Amino acid sequence: MLQDILVTGLVNSGVYALLAVGFSLIFGVARIVNIAHTAFYMLAAYCFYALLVKGGLGFALAGVIAVAAVTAFSVLCYRLVIEPVREHEAAVLIATIALALIFQELMLLSFGGHYLGIPSTLEGVVRFFGVSIPYQRLLILVVAAAMLAAVWFLLYRTRLGLAIRATANDLEVANLMGMNVHRVAMATVAISVALAAIAGVVVAPVFVVDPFMWLAPLVTMLAIVVLGGLGSMKGSLIGALIIGYVEAITVFALPAGAYLKGAVGLLIMVAVLLARPEGLFGVAFEEER
Amino acid sequence: MYPLRRVWAELKNEVLVLPSRTLVLAWAIALLGLPLVYNDAYVLRILTMTCLFAIFAASWDLLAGYTGQVNFGHALFFGAGAYTSSLMSQKLGVSPWLTVWAGAAVATLVGWGVGYLCLRLRGSYLSLATLAFPLIVLGLLFAFPGFSGGELGISGLRRLALTPTQNYYIAAVAMLAVVFGLWLLADSRFGIVLHAVRDDEVAARASGINTPRYKLAVFAISAAAAGFAGALFAHYIRVAGPSTLEVALSFQVVIWGIFGGVATIYGPVAAVFLLYPLTEWLGSFEKIGELRLLIFAVIVLLVLLFMPRGLAPWVRDKIEVQCPRCKQRNAAWKSVCRLCGAGLKAGASQSEVARAQRLVGHQ
């Protein structure tokens, strides 16, 4: 059981980290609480399914096309829906909720409400310290680690990353220093949704695909992001590890654990917030005026 | 005769002078008079639900719009009211007329508790933390189905009244009373303090306002109203199920609130009265019944692109203008202010302004 907890926790943490880091990025740069973030993850899973099962493409090609298409689509959504109401925080909030609902309903209409299974990308298992890990889960882990490393590289070793961090730090000053903050925000949207889409593509063969698959990870992702501190990459990563393992422990060790896993994760988030209102790694900034 | 003349004078000078107030009066009269004219069980059912959700949306607005505590888990209070009231009436056999109040009371306590836990949080942290509470409760309900009925909830509740018309009047009168009460509260000195807490909490505290106490009070009041609506709702549809706690309901109230226009009380109520019957009506068509949530979301999105501050403020700005001198509101078609006689439009004729200023006693 211990090995199960270790492996499941790590794999789930990887997926959550991909989602949470993307969400955290876009919140940090554009102050958008993007409720539709996991809806893009769902869209990517459906896109992957359509290309793979209906379109008959190969795994790698289908995955790449799905991620690219969803990312391009997200930039379009941002330009058409979010940008016109950027000044009104409340309007942005429900615009993203409405987007998520629209995606859910569109998928419900075109694919139906039943669960769709996707054949495993990689068959077979690897034995590791006496635990058998399916290759598919190993793939999730590898992809998540690679993507997180890529994001780290992008943020800390490139000019675009510098611009993103500067904009997140102080939008007005970044603008005054000659950065095109609109374009930076758009690039951030693309990066953040690409991460979500990659998560959607790699988990699709393991989890089931249905139009409501965005809700459960949404709540967990929000819990992780708040737990780690809004806008903090390191916080999102460590938050993902904490919540991933807590969920795994609850599911394997408690009776009725499957029902309680969300509740326990959220309880931990609330407990952390009570002790540290700005999250584990959030910066306790003075009130913005 | 005097009281009647007094009422008429109040009506003429306070309500009928402004188109928005006239609209609200007409709406209230229409709401109360509808069953006398058009007594259709289906329509009454939809309007009853609309009224209950209107209480819910207005209570969210007091908390999120006025005080700035944007609550993403408002369904918790609704569900607390619904479950308390139905458990009491089901397990203890108490009359629903009493348990509804108990539901509101428990919701008040829950609201106070959530507010207490969230006192140090602000902004997005508060929104996302409050989202967690109903889900924690939901997890517990599913884990202990013996007590809560699990996924099915508690069904077979008694109704407050027997006929659809009676139930409709209970909901309508409760809605008018609660919404008007919340509006009065939000318009009072208390409401002004809430605006201050939202706009700048540090400055409010520096001015000697005990902001934690105000925040707790608003959490409790808002939760009480939401719990009351939840209890009435449970007894009306005769089931208190997990759907009263779901994220969908919490998001729904956020959509209603922002769509209608925050910090107005009447805005969210107007939004519920537009959107809820609309979705039900769309659902009644066989062909597009499946599309109703999609249409709903698209409408919300489109309306928002054109009225980012919400529906009610937009309409209000169209039919009323603010006097540049005394900041009072006037009907849009007036050329001089009804109170201070200042010209409202650039092209107000001199003689008209002079006449109005003589009337209101200006030099």
XYZ file of C-alpha atoms in Angstrom, chain A residues 23 27 33 35 80-81 84-85 88 90-95 97-99 101-102 104-106 109 214-215 218-219 222 226 229-230 256 259-260 263 266-267 269-270 273-279 282 287 289, chain B residues 70 72 117-118 120-122 124-125 128-133 135-136 139-140 142-143 151 197-203 247 251 254-255 258-259 262 290-294 296-298 300-301 304-305 308-309:
100
model
C -2.986 28.958 -13.471
C -2.929 35.031 -12.298
C -8.725 34.080 -12.015
C -11.982 29.372 -14.030
C -12.359 38.065 -28.153
C -13.792 37.602 -24.697
C -12.513 43.668 -23.962
C -13.568 43.443 -20.308
C -13.694 44.964 -14.898
C -15.857 40.821 -11.915
C -16.720 40.653 -15.599
C -13.510 38.742 -16.329
C -14.403 36.271 -13.622
C -17.809 35.369 -14.966
C -16.569 35.535 -18.535
C -17.005 30.773 -15.911
C -19.227 31.263 -18.949
C -16.447 30.056 -21.249
C -19.772 26.250 -19.302
C -19.810 26.808 -23.063
C -18.691 21.785 -21.352
C -21.962 22.096 -23.224
C -20.302 22.002 -26.638
C -23.425 18.095 -27.578
C -12.898 19.859 -15.563
C -14.709 20.420 -12.269
C -10.451 22.793 -10.978
C -11.219 22.707 -7.277
C -7.454 26.192 -6.871
C -4.038 29.106 -2.784
C 0.519 31.259 -2.527
C -1.125 32.897 -5.522
C -14.901 6.027 2.216
C -15.533 10.619 -1.160
C -13.345 12.347 1.364
C -12.616 17.353 1.500
C -9.453 21.402 1.005
C -9.286 21.140 4.802
C -5.740 24.318 2.370
C -8.042 26.051 4.856
C -4.616 29.739 5.098
C -5.616 30.206 8.716
C -1.991 30.040 9.773
C -0.566 31.933 6.795
C -3.208 33.976 4.967
C -0.937 34.542 1.981
C -0.261 30.838 1.428
C 2.942 33.930 -1.299
C -2.928 46.273 0.367
C -4.476 50.719 -3.805
C -16.426 37.794 -3.085
C -17.357 31.545 -4.177
C -12.163 31.809 9.552
C -11.802 34.150 6.576
C -7.539 37.553 7.591
C -8.028 36.630 3.948
C -8.728 39.099 1.224
C -8.801 36.163 -4.531
C -7.587 34.206 -1.491
C -10.907 30.539 -3.422
C -10.913 29.591 0.272
C -14.672 30.053 0.535
C -15.073 27.812 -2.502
C -13.678 25.013 -0.351
C -16.208 25.055 2.489
C -17.134 21.031 -0.930
C -15.793 19.906 2.437
C -17.567 15.276 1.048
C -18.795 14.660 4.596
C -21.326 11.610 0.905
C -19.130 9.835 3.434
C -26.534 11.433 -3.074
C -14.595 48.305 3.893
C -14.593 47.150 0.286
C -12.856 50.151 -1.199
C -10.089 50.561 1.359
C -10.085 48.485 4.481
C -6.996 50.131 5.965
C -8.479 53.600 5.555
C -20.069 24.333 -7.109
C -21.068 29.764 -9.612
C -21.845 34.632 -8.924
C -23.098 34.809 -12.507
C -22.254 40.059 -11.696
C -24.613 39.855 -14.660
C -22.844 44.194 -8.125
C -30.219 20.383 -24.436
C -28.759 23.669 -25.525
C -30.146 25.738 -22.697
C -26.993 25.952 -20.600
C -25.023 26.792 -23.721
C -27.429 30.803 -21.143
C -23.637 31.053 -21.097
C -23.478 32.700 -24.512
C -24.183 36.071 -20.317
C -20.956 36.432 -22.269
C -21.128 41.271 -20.516
C -19.111 42.392 -23.514
C -19.269 45.080 -18.300
C -20.673 46.724 -15.171
